[in-house]
Short mmCIF file of C-alpha atoms in Angstrom, two decimals:
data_model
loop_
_atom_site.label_atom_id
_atom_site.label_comp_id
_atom_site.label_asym_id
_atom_site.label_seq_id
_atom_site.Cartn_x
_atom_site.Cartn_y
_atom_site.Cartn_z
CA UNK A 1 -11.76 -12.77 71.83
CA UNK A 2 -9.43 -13.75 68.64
CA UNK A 3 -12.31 -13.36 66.36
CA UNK A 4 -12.37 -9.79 67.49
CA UNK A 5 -8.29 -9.00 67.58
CA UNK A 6 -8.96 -10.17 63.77
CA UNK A 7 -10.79 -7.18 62.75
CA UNK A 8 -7.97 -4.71 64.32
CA UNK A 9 -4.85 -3.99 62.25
CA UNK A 10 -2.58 -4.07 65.28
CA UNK A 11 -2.52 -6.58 68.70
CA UNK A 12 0.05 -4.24 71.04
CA UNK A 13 -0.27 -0.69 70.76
CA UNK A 14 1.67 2.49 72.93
CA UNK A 15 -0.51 5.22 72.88
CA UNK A 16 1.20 8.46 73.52
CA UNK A 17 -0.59 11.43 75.36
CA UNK A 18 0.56 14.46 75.80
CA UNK A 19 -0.46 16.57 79.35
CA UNK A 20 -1.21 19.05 77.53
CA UNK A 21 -4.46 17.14 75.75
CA UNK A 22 -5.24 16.53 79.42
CA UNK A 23 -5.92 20.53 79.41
CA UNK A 24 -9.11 20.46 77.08
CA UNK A 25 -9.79 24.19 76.65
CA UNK A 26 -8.67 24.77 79.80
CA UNK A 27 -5.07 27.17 80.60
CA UNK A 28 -3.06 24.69 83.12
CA UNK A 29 -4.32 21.44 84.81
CA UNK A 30 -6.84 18.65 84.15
CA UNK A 31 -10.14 19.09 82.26
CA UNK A 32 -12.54 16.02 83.74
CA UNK A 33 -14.54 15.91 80.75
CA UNK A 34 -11.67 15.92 78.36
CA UNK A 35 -10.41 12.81 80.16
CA UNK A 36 -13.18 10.96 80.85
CA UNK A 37 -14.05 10.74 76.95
CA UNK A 38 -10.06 9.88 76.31
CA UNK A 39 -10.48 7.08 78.67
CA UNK A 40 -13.87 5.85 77.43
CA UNK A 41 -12.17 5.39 74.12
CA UNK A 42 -8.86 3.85 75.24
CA UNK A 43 -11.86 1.27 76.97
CA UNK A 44 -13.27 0.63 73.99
CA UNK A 45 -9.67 -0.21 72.13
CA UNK A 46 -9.06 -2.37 75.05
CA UNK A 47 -12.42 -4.47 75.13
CA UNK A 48 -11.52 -5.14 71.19
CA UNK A 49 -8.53 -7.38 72.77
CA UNK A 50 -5.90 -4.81 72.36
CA UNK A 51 -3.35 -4.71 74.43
CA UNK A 52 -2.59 -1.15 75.48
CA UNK A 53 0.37 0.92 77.04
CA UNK A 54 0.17 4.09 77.53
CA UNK A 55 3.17 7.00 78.11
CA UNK A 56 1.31 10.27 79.37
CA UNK A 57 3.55 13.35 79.36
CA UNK A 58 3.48 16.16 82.40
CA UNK A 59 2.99 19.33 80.20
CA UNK A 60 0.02 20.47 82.21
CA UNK A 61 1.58 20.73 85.13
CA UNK A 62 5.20 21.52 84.56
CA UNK A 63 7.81 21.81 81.79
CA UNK A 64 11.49 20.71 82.65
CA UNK A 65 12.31 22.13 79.54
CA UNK A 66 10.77 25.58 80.08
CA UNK A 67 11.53 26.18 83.49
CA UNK A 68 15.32 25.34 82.72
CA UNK A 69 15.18 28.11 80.72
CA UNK A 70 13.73 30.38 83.81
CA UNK A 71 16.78 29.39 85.47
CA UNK A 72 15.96 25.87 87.28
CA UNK A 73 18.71 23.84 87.06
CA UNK A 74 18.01 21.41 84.55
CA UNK A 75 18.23 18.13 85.76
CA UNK A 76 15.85 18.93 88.82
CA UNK A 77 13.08 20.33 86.37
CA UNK A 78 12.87 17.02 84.20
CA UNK A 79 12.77 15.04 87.41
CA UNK A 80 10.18 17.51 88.42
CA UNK A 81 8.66 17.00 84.94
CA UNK A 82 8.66 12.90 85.34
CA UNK A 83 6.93 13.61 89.17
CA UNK A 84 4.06 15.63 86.84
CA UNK A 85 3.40 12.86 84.41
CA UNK A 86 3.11 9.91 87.79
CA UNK A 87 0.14 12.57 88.64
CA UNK A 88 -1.43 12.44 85.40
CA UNK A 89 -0.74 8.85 85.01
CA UNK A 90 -2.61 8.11 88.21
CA UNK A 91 -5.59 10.61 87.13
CA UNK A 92 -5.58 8.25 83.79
CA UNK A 93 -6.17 4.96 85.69
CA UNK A 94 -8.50 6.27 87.61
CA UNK A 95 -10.82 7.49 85.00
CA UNK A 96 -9.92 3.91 83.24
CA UNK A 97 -11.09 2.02 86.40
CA UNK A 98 -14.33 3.84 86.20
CA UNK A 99 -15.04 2.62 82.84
CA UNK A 100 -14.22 -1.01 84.49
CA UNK A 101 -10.94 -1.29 82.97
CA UNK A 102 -8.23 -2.99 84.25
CA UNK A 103 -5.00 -0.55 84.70
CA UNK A 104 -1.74 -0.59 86.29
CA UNK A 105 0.92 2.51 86.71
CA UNK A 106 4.39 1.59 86.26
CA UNK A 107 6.88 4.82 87.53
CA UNK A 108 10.84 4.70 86.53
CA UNK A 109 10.91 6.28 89.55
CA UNK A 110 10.11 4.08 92.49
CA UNK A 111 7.37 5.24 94.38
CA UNK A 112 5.94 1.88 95.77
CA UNK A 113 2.98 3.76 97.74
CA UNK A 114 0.97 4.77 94.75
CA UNK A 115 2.39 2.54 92.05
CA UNK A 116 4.31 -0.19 90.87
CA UNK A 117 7.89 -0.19 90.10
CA UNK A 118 8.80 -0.18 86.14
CA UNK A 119 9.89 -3.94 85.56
CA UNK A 120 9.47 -5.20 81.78
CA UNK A 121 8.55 -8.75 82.65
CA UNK A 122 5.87 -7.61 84.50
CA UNK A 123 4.78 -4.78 82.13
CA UNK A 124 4.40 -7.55 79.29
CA UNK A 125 2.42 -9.99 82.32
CA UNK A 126 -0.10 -6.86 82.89
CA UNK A 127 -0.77 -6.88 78.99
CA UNK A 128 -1.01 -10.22 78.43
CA UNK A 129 -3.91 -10.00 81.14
CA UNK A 130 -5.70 -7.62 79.62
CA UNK A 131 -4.91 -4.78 81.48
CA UNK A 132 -3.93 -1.03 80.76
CA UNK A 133 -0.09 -0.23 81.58
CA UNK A 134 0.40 3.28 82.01
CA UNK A 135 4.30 3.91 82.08
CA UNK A 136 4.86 7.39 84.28
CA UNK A 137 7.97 9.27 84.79
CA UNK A 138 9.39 8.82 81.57
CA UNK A 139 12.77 6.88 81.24
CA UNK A 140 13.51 7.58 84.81
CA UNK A 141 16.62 9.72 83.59
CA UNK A 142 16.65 13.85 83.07
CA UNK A 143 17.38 15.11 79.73
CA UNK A 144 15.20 12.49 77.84
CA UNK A 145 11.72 13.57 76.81
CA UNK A 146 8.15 11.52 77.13
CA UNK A 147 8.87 11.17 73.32
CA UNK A 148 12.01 8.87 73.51
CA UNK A 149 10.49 7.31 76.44
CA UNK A 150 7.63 6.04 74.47
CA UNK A 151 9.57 4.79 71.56
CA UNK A 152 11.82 2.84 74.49
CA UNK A 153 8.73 1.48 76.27
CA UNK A 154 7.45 0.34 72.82
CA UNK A 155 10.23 -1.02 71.72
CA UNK A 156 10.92 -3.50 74.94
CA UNK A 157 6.68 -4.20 74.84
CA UNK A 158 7.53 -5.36 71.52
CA UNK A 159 4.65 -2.71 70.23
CA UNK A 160 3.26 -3.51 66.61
CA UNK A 161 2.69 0.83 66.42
CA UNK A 162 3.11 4.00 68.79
CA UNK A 163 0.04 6.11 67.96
CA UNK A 164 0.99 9.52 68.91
CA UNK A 165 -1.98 11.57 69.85
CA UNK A 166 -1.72 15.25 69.27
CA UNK A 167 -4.13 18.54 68.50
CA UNK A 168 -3.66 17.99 64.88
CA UNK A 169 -5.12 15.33 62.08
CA UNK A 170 -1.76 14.27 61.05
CA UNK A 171 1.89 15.68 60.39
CA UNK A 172 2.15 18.64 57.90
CA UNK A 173 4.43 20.62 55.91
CA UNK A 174 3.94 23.80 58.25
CA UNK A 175 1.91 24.93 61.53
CA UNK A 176 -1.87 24.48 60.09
CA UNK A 177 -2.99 26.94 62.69
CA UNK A 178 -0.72 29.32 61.84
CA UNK A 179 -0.48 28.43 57.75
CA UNK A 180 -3.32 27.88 55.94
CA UNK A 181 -1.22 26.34 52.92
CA UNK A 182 -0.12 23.89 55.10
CA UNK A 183 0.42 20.16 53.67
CA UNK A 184 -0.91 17.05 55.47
CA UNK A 185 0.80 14.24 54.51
CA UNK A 186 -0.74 10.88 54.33
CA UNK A 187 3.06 9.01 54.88
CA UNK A 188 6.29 9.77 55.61
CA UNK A 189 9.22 8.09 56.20
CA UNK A 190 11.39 8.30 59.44
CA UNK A 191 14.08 10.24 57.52
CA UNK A 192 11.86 12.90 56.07
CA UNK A 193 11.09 13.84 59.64
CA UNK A 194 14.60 14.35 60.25
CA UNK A 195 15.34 15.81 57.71
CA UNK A 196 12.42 18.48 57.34
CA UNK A 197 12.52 18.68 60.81
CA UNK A 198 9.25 18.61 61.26
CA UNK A 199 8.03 18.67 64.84
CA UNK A 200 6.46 15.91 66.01
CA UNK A 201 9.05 14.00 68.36
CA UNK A 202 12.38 14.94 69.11
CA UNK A 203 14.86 13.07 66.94
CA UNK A 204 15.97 10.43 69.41
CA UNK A 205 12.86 9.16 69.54
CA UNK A 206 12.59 8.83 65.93
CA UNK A 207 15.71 7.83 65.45
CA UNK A 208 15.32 4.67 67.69
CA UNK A 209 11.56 4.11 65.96
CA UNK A 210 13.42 3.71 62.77
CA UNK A 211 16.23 1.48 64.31
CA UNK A 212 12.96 -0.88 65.38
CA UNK A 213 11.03 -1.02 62.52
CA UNK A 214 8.19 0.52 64.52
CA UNK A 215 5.69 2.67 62.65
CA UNK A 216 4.09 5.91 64.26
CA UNK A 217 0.95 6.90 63.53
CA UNK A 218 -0.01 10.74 64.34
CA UNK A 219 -3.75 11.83 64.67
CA UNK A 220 -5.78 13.94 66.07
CA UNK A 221 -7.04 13.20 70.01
CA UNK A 222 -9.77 15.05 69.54
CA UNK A 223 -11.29 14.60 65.86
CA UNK A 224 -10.78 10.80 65.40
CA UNK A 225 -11.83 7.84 67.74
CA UNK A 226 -8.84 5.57 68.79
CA UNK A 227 -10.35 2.28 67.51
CA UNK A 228 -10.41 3.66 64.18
CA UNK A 229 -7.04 4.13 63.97
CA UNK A 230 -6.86 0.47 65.18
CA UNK A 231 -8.76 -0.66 62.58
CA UNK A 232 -6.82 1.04 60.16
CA UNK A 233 -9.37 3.90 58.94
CA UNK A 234 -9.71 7.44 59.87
CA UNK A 235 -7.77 10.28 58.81
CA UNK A 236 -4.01 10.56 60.24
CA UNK A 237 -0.17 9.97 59.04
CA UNK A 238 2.15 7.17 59.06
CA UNK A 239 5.74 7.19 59.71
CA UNK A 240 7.01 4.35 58.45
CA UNK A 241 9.95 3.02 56.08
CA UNK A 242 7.74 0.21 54.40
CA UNK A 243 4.00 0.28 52.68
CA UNK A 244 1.69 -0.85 55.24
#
């Protein structure tokens, strides 16, 4: 197994998956084949000796955010939100288990008849084992996004990266579906995100990345295999306050 964790450029990884690449083509909900492919990769990554975590939002489902807006009372649509992403977590370790990995859920919110309580001892057990944590329900606590719950979760995992998955190659100067002049950048630091505001977490989640030292990396879920980006090739953008 170490001969193998020698070709990747990282041991401990937090991927970050949005519900909304749990859509595929599809308006609202789960596309099967989308999934199954995601977790046939995240397989691969882990049979490499990676240790994997996983935060997995609830956008295909529900938005706090958005339905606060319709007139919800905030704090009960993000706990609504957090209730989404234990779905899609569960819907993730299934598909997992099929491809004979190893997974556990861990929910901020106690629900101990489909999952396990979120401990960090026991998080860091599960990945020293081998097996796929997926953290659900964000940080347990309304008002913080997936985003700032996957920066916490990789911070107490003592993550070497958070490899944010999204529906574009990398971060860029504007919306490329919307600009075609649009710049990709190859690096950033966590300050030029701030300060450009350019949208790829919210700024407490950046803002705690950069307090760590912990570099994200933001690619494209669908155009480049994980293990790639494990191995340190591939097209995508660091964020990151030192040369890598």
């Amino acid at each position: 197994m170490s001969s193998l964790v020698d070709k990747v450029k990282y041991s401990r990884v937090l991927l970050k998956i949005s519900g909304e690449a749990l859509m595929g083509s599809q308006s609202f909900g789960h596309d099967m084949g989308t999934i199954s492919q995601l977790c046939k990769d995240i397989a691969d990554v882990n049979r490499l000796g990676v240790q994997v975590c996983i935060v997995v939002g609830g956008g295909n489902i529900f938005r706090g955010a958005s339905a606060s807006l319709s007139g919800c009372e905030r704090a009960s649509s993000d706990y609504i939100g957090m209730l989404a992403t234990i779905i899609n977590a569960l819907i993730l370790q299934n598909f997992l288990e099929k491809n004979l990995v190893a997974s556990r859920v861990l929910s901020a919110i106690p629900m101990a008849t489909v999952c396990e309580p979120y401990i960090r001892r026991k998080a860091i057990r599960h990945l020293e084992k081998g097996r796929v944590v997926i953290f659900a329900a964000g940080t347990g606590n309304p008002f913080f996004t997936t985003d700032t719950a996957a920066t916490l979760r990789a911070v107490e995992m003592n993550c070497d990266v958070i490899l944010k998955g999204t529906q574009v190659n990398g971060v860029y100067s504007a919306d490329p579906k919307k600009n075609e002049d649009a710049v990709m950048y190859d690096r950033l630091s966590y300050t030029d995100l701030l300060t450009r505001d350019l949208k790829v977490m919210d700024a407490s989640a950046i803002s705690l990345a950069r307090e760590n030292s912990i570099p994200i990396i933001v690619f494209s879920l669908k155009g480049e295999k994980i293990v790639n980006i494990i191995k340190g090739q591939g097209t995508y953008t660091i964020v990151s306050d030192c040369k890598q």
